[in-house]
Coordinates of C-alpha atoms in Angstrom, one line a residue:
M1442 CA 14.8 20.1 18.6
S1443 CA 18.1 18.3 18.2
D1444 CA 20.9 19.9 16.1
R1445 CA 22.4 16.4 15.4
W1446 CA 20.7 14.0 13.0
W1447 CA 21.4 10.4 11.9
R1448 CA 20.9 9.3 8.4
V1449 CA 19.9 5.6 7.8
V1450 CA 20.2 4.0 4.4
F1451 CA 18.5 0.7 3.6
A1452 CA 19.4 -1.6 0.7
A1453 CA 16.2 -3.5 0.2
P1454 CA 15.8 -6.9 -1.4
S1455 CA 14.0 -6.9 -4.7
G1456 CA 10.3 -6.3 -4.4
T1457 CA 10.3 -5.1 -0.8
A1458 CA 11.1 -1.3 -1.1
D1459 CA 7.5 -0.2 -1.0
A1460 CA 6.7 -2.3 2.1
I1461 CA 9.8 -1.1 3.9
A1462 CA 9.1 2.5 3.0
G1463 CA 5.6 2.2 4.4
M1464 CA 6.9 0.6 7.6
I1465 CA 9.3 3.5 8.1
V1466 CA 6.7 6.1 7.6
V1467 CA 4.3 4.4 10.0
A1468 CA 7.0 3.7 12.6
T1469 CA 8.7 7.1 12.7
G1470 CA 6.5 9.7 11.0
S1471 CA 9.6 10.6 8.9
G1472 CA 9.8 10.9 5.2
V1473 CA 11.5 8.4 3.0
E1474 CA 13.6 9.1 -0.1
E1475 CA 14.5 6.6 -2.7
L1476 CA 18.0 7.1 -4.0
A1477 CA 19.2 6.6 -7.6
D1478 CA 20.5 3.1 -6.8
G1479 CA 17.2 2.0 -5.3
A1480 CA 18.2 2.3 -1.7
L1481 CA 15.9 4.0 0.8
T1482 CA 17.0 6.7 3.2
T1483 CA 15.5 8.6 6.1
T1484 CA 16.8 10.9 8.8
L1485 CA 16.1 10.6 12.6
E1486 CA 16.8 12.8 15.6
S1487 CA 18.9 10.4 17.6
E1488 CA 21.3 7.5 17.1
A1489 CA 19.2 5.3 19.4
A1490 CA 16.1 5.9 17.2
A1491 CA 18.2 5.1 14.1
R1492 CA 19.6 1.9 15.5
D1493 CA 16.1 0.9 16.7
L1494 CA 14.7 1.4 13.2
I1495 CA 17.4 -0.7 11.7
D1496 CA 16.7 -3.5 14.1
R1497 CA 13.0 -3.4 13.3
V1498 CA 13.4 -3.3 9.5
T1499 CA 16.1 -5.9 9.3
Q1500 CA 14.1 -8.3 11.5
Q1501 CA 10.9 -7.9 9.5
F1502 CA 12.6 -8.0 6.1
P1503 CA 15.5 -10.5 6.2
G1504 CA 18.2 -9.8 3.7
T1505 CA 17.9 -6.0 4.1
S1506 CA 21.2 -4.3 4.8
A1507 CA 21.5 -0.9 6.6
A1508 CA 24.0 1.8 7.4
C1509 CA 23.8 4.6 9.9
S1510 CA 25.9 7.7 9.9
E1511 CA 25.7 11.1 11.6
A1512 CA 24.4 13.7 9.2
A1513 CA 25.8 17.2 8.7
S1514 CA 24.5 19.7 11.2
I1515 CA 21.7 21.7 9.6
D1516 CA 19.7 24.6 11.0
W1517 CA 16.3 23.2 10.4
S1518 CA 14.7 26.3 11.8
T1519 CA 15.5 28.1 8.5
R1520 CA 16.6 25.3 6.1
W1521 CA 12.9 24.4 5.3
R1522 CA 12.6 27.7 3.5
D1523 CA 15.1 26.8 0.8
G1524 CA 13.6 26.9 -2.7
I1525 CA 10.0 27.7 -1.6
V1526 CA 8.2 30.0 -4.1
T1527 CA 4.7 31.3 -4.8
R1528 CA 2.7 28.8 -6.9
R1529 CA -0.6 28.8 -8.7
F1530 CA -3.1 26.0 -9.0
G1531 CA -6.1 27.3 -11.0
R1532 CA -7.7 29.9 -8.8
L1533 CA -5.6 28.8 -5.8
L1534 CA -2.5 30.9 -5.1
L1535 CA -0.1 29.3 -2.6
T1536 CA 2.6 31.4 -1.0
P1537 CA 5.0 31.4 2.0
S1538 CA 4.5 34.2 4.6
W1539 CA 7.8 35.9 3.7
L1540 CA 7.1 36.5 0.0
P1541 CA 4.9 39.3 -1.3
V1542 CA 2.0 38.2 -3.6
T1543 CA -0.3 40.1 -5.9
A1544 CA -3.7 38.3 -6.2
A1545 CA -6.0 38.8 -9.2
A1546 CA -9.7 39.0 -9.0
G1547 CA -11.2 35.6 -8.0
D1548 CA -7.9 34.3 -6.6
V1549 CA -7.9 32.3 -3.4
V1550 CA -4.7 33.0 -1.6
I1551 CA -3.4 30.6 1.1
T1552 CA -0.2 31.2 3.1
I1553 CA 1.7 28.1 4.3
D1554 CA 4.9 27.9 6.3
P1555 CA 5.6 24.1 6.6
E1556 CA 8.6 24.4 9.0
S1557 CA 9.5 20.8 9.8
A1558 CA 6.1 19.4 8.6
F1559 CA 5.6 17.9 5.2
G1560 CA 3.6 20.0 2.8
S1561 CA 5.0 23.2 1.2
G1562 CA 3.9 22.8 -2.4
E1563 CA 7.5 22.2 -3.5
H1564 CA 7.0 18.4 -3.8
G1565 CA 5.3 17.0 -6.9
S1566 CA 2.9 14.9 -4.9
T1567 CA 1.6 17.9 -2.9
R1568 CA 1.3 20.0 -6.0
G1569 CA -0.7 17.2 -7.7
A1570 CA -3.0 16.8 -4.7
L1571 CA -3.5 20.6 -4.5
A1572 CA -4.4 20.7 -8.2
L1573 CA -7.1 18.0 -7.7
V1574 CA -8.4 19.7 -4.5
E1575 CA -8.8 23.0 -6.5
R1576 CA -10.6 21.2 -9.3
H1577 CA -13.0 19.0 -7.3
V1578 CA -13.7 20.3 -3.8
Q1579 CA -17.2 21.9 -3.9
S1580 CA -18.7 24.5 -1.7
G1581 CA -20.1 22.9 1.5
D1582 CA -18.1 19.7 1.2
R1583 CA -16.8 18.0 4.3
V1584 CA -13.2 16.9 3.9
L1585 CA -10.8 14.5 5.7
D1586 CA -7.1 14.9 5.1
L1587 CA -5.0 11.8 5.9
G1588 CA -1.4 12.5 6.7
S1589 CA -2.1 16.2 6.9
G1590 CA 1.4 17.5 7.6
S1591 CA 1.6 21.3 7.4
G1592 CA -2.2 21.3 7.0
I1593 CA -1.9 22.5 3.4
L1594 CA -4.7 20.4 1.8
S1595 CA -7.2 20.9 4.7
I1596 CA -6.6 24.7 4.6
A1597 CA -6.9 24.9 0.8
A1598 CA -10.1 22.9 0.9
V1599 CA -11.8 25.2 3.4
A1600 CA -10.4 28.3 1.7
L1601 CA -12.0 27.1 -1.5
G1602 CA -15.4 26.7 0.1
A1603 CA -15.5 23.4 1.9
R1604 CA -17.7 23.4 5.0
S1605 CA -15.1 21.7 7.2
A1606 CA -11.8 19.8 7.1
I1607 CA -10.2 17.4 9.6
G1608 CA -6.6 16.5 9.3
F1609 CA -5.2 13.3 10.8
E1610 CA -1.4 13.1 11.4
I1611 CA 0.8 10.5 13.2
D1612 CA 3.7 12.9 13.4
E1613 CA 2.6 14.8 16.5
P1614 CA 5.1 17.8 16.1
S1615 CA 3.3 18.6 12.8
L1616 CA 0.0 19.4 14.6
P1617 CA 1.0 22.8 16.0
V1618 CA 2.5 23.8 12.7
A1619 CA -0.8 22.9 10.9
E1620 CA -2.8 24.8 13.6
T1621 CA -0.7 27.9 13.2
N1622 CA -1.1 27.8 9.4
A1623 CA -4.9 27.4 9.7
L1624 CA -5.0 30.5 12.1
R1625 CA -2.8 32.5 9.7
N1626 CA -5.3 31.8 6.9
G1627 CA -8.4 32.6 8.9
V1628 CA -9.8 29.1 8.5
D1629 CA -9.2 27.8 12.0
G1630 CA -12.9 27.8 12.7
G1631 CA -13.5 25.2 9.9
V1632 CA -10.3 23.2 10.2
S1633 CA -9.1 20.9 13.0
F1634 CA -6.1 18.6 13.3
I1635 CA -6.0 15.3 15.3
G1636 CA -3.0 13.1 16.1
G1637 CA -3.5 9.4 15.5
D1638 CA -3.9 6.6 13.0
A1639 CA -6.1 7.6 10.1
A1640 CA -7.1 3.9 9.6
D1641 CA -8.9 4.0 12.9
L1642 CA -10.0 7.6 13.0
A1643 CA -11.2 8.3 9.4
P1644 CA -14.3 6.0 9.5
L1645 CA -15.4 7.6 12.8
A1646 CA -15.2 11.1 11.3
G1647 CA -17.4 10.3 8.3
P1648 CA -19.5 10.4 6.4
V1649 CA -17.8 13.1 4.3
E1650 CA -17.8 14.1 0.6
V1651 CA -14.0 14.2 0.1
V1652 CA -11.0 12.3 1.5
C1653 CA -7.5 13.3 0.7
S1654 CA -4.6 10.9 1.2
N1655 CA -1.2 12.2 0.3
I1656 CA 1.1 9.5 1.7
L1657 CA 2.6 6.5 -0.1
R1658 CA 1.0 3.9 -2.4
T1659 CA 1.5 1.1 0.1
V1660 CA -0.1 3.1 2.8
N1661 CA -2.9 4.2 0.5
V1662 CA -3.7 0.6 -0.2
V1663 CA -3.9 -0.2 3.5
L1664 CA -6.1 2.9 4.1
L1665 CA -8.5 2.2 1.2
P1666 CA -11.2 0.3 3.2
A1667 CA -11.1 3.1 5.9
I1668 CA -11.4 5.8 3.2
A1669 CA -14.4 4.0 1.5
A1670 CA -16.0 3.7 5.0
A1671 CA -15.6 7.4 5.6
L1672 CA -17.1 8.5 2.3
I1673 CA -20.7 9.1 1.4
P1674 CA -22.0 7.1 -1.6
G1675 CA -20.5 8.7 -4.7
G1676 CA -17.9 10.5 -2.5
L1677 CA -14.5 11.5 -3.9
A1678 CA -11.0 10.3 -2.8
I1679 CA -7.9 12.1 -3.8
F1680 CA -4.7 10.0 -3.6
A1681 CA -1.1 11.2 -3.9
G1682 CA 2.4 10.3 -2.8
M1683 CA 2.9 7.9 -5.7
E1684 CA 5.3 7.9 -8.6
A1685 CA 4.0 7.7 -12.1
P1686 CA 5.2 4.1 -12.7
E1687 CA 3.1 3.0 -9.7
S1688 CA -0.2 3.9 -11.4
P1689 CA -0.6 0.4 -13.0
L1690 CA -0.2 -1.1 -9.6
F1691 CA -2.7 1.2 -7.8
E1692 CA -5.4 1.4 -10.5
P1693 CA -6.6 -2.3 -10.2
V1694 CA -6.6 -1.9 -6.4
L1695 CA -8.8 1.1 -6.7
A1696 CA -11.2 -0.7 -9.1
A1697 CA -11.4 -3.7 -6.8
G1698 CA -12.1 -1.4 -3.9
G1699 CA -15.1 0.2 -5.6
F1700 CA -13.5 3.3 -6.9
E1701 CA -13.6 4.8 -10.4
I1702 CA -10.9 7.2 -11.5
I1703 CA -12.2 10.5 -12.8
D1704 CA -9.1 12.7 -13.0
A1705 CA -5.3 12.4 -12.6
V1706 CA -2.2 14.7 -12.5
I1707 CA 1.4 14.0 -13.1
D1708 CA 3.8 16.5 -11.7
D1709 CA 7.6 16.0 -11.8
G1710 CA 7.1 12.3 -12.0
W1711 CA 4.5 12.1 -9.2
W1712 CA 1.1 10.7 -9.9
S1713 CA -2.0 12.0 -8.1
V1714 CA -5.5 10.7 -8.8
A1715 CA -9.1 11.6 -8.0
A1716 CA -11.5 8.6 -7.8
R1717 CA -15.2 8.4 -7.2
C1718 CA -16.5 5.8 -4.7
R1719 CA -19.2 3.8 -6.5

């Protein structure tokens, strides 16, 4: 993996930030951060990739300005550990491999090392999704995990009693990380991870009882028909990756798509929601 990184900052025209963020995630598999001034930033492994992304975004969204600069050298092989602690979600106890943990009777312990993949439990969207998985996944459920990252939601679901879980991820380097985490937790027989576009793959993997989609609101909107097609009648979808102010934007889309909200979590400003497919 490269020890040199390039940071790209986009100043988006009014009303286009969500669409630009969704495009960046789909095009690169990289995360997107919204800065305090409303600008969007992402980090890529080469200057050529950064320049290509700038060209693609500015062509599709006229009026967008962008700046590219070399980021400070970071040892990503260990940096991902910073700030990760053991956390509890109901009966689910989430811990990294290097921290000792004392489980109480009835606890379900899962050990996740995200490395470069998204999903450590340190982000509010992941914590919200985990809380809803712990509350709503039932013994014997079949689960799809869209944008599976480190595999954290798939692994948690099977550890909690789901019959099986399939994770779909466009970021190919995340797949071996997720597979290692599944093996570490002894659920590799019930969990599998597949590289590719969830919009195409999810309906083919159904019908299932539960679909998790911890991505972005704009991507969740695009994926909604595929999620509905993958669910059994009355199946449950868990959506995350959305900030609390986005809930009024997503709620009517859910209703129009045939979903009824049954539960929601706000964690550090991130809104996660469980919705039943009518």
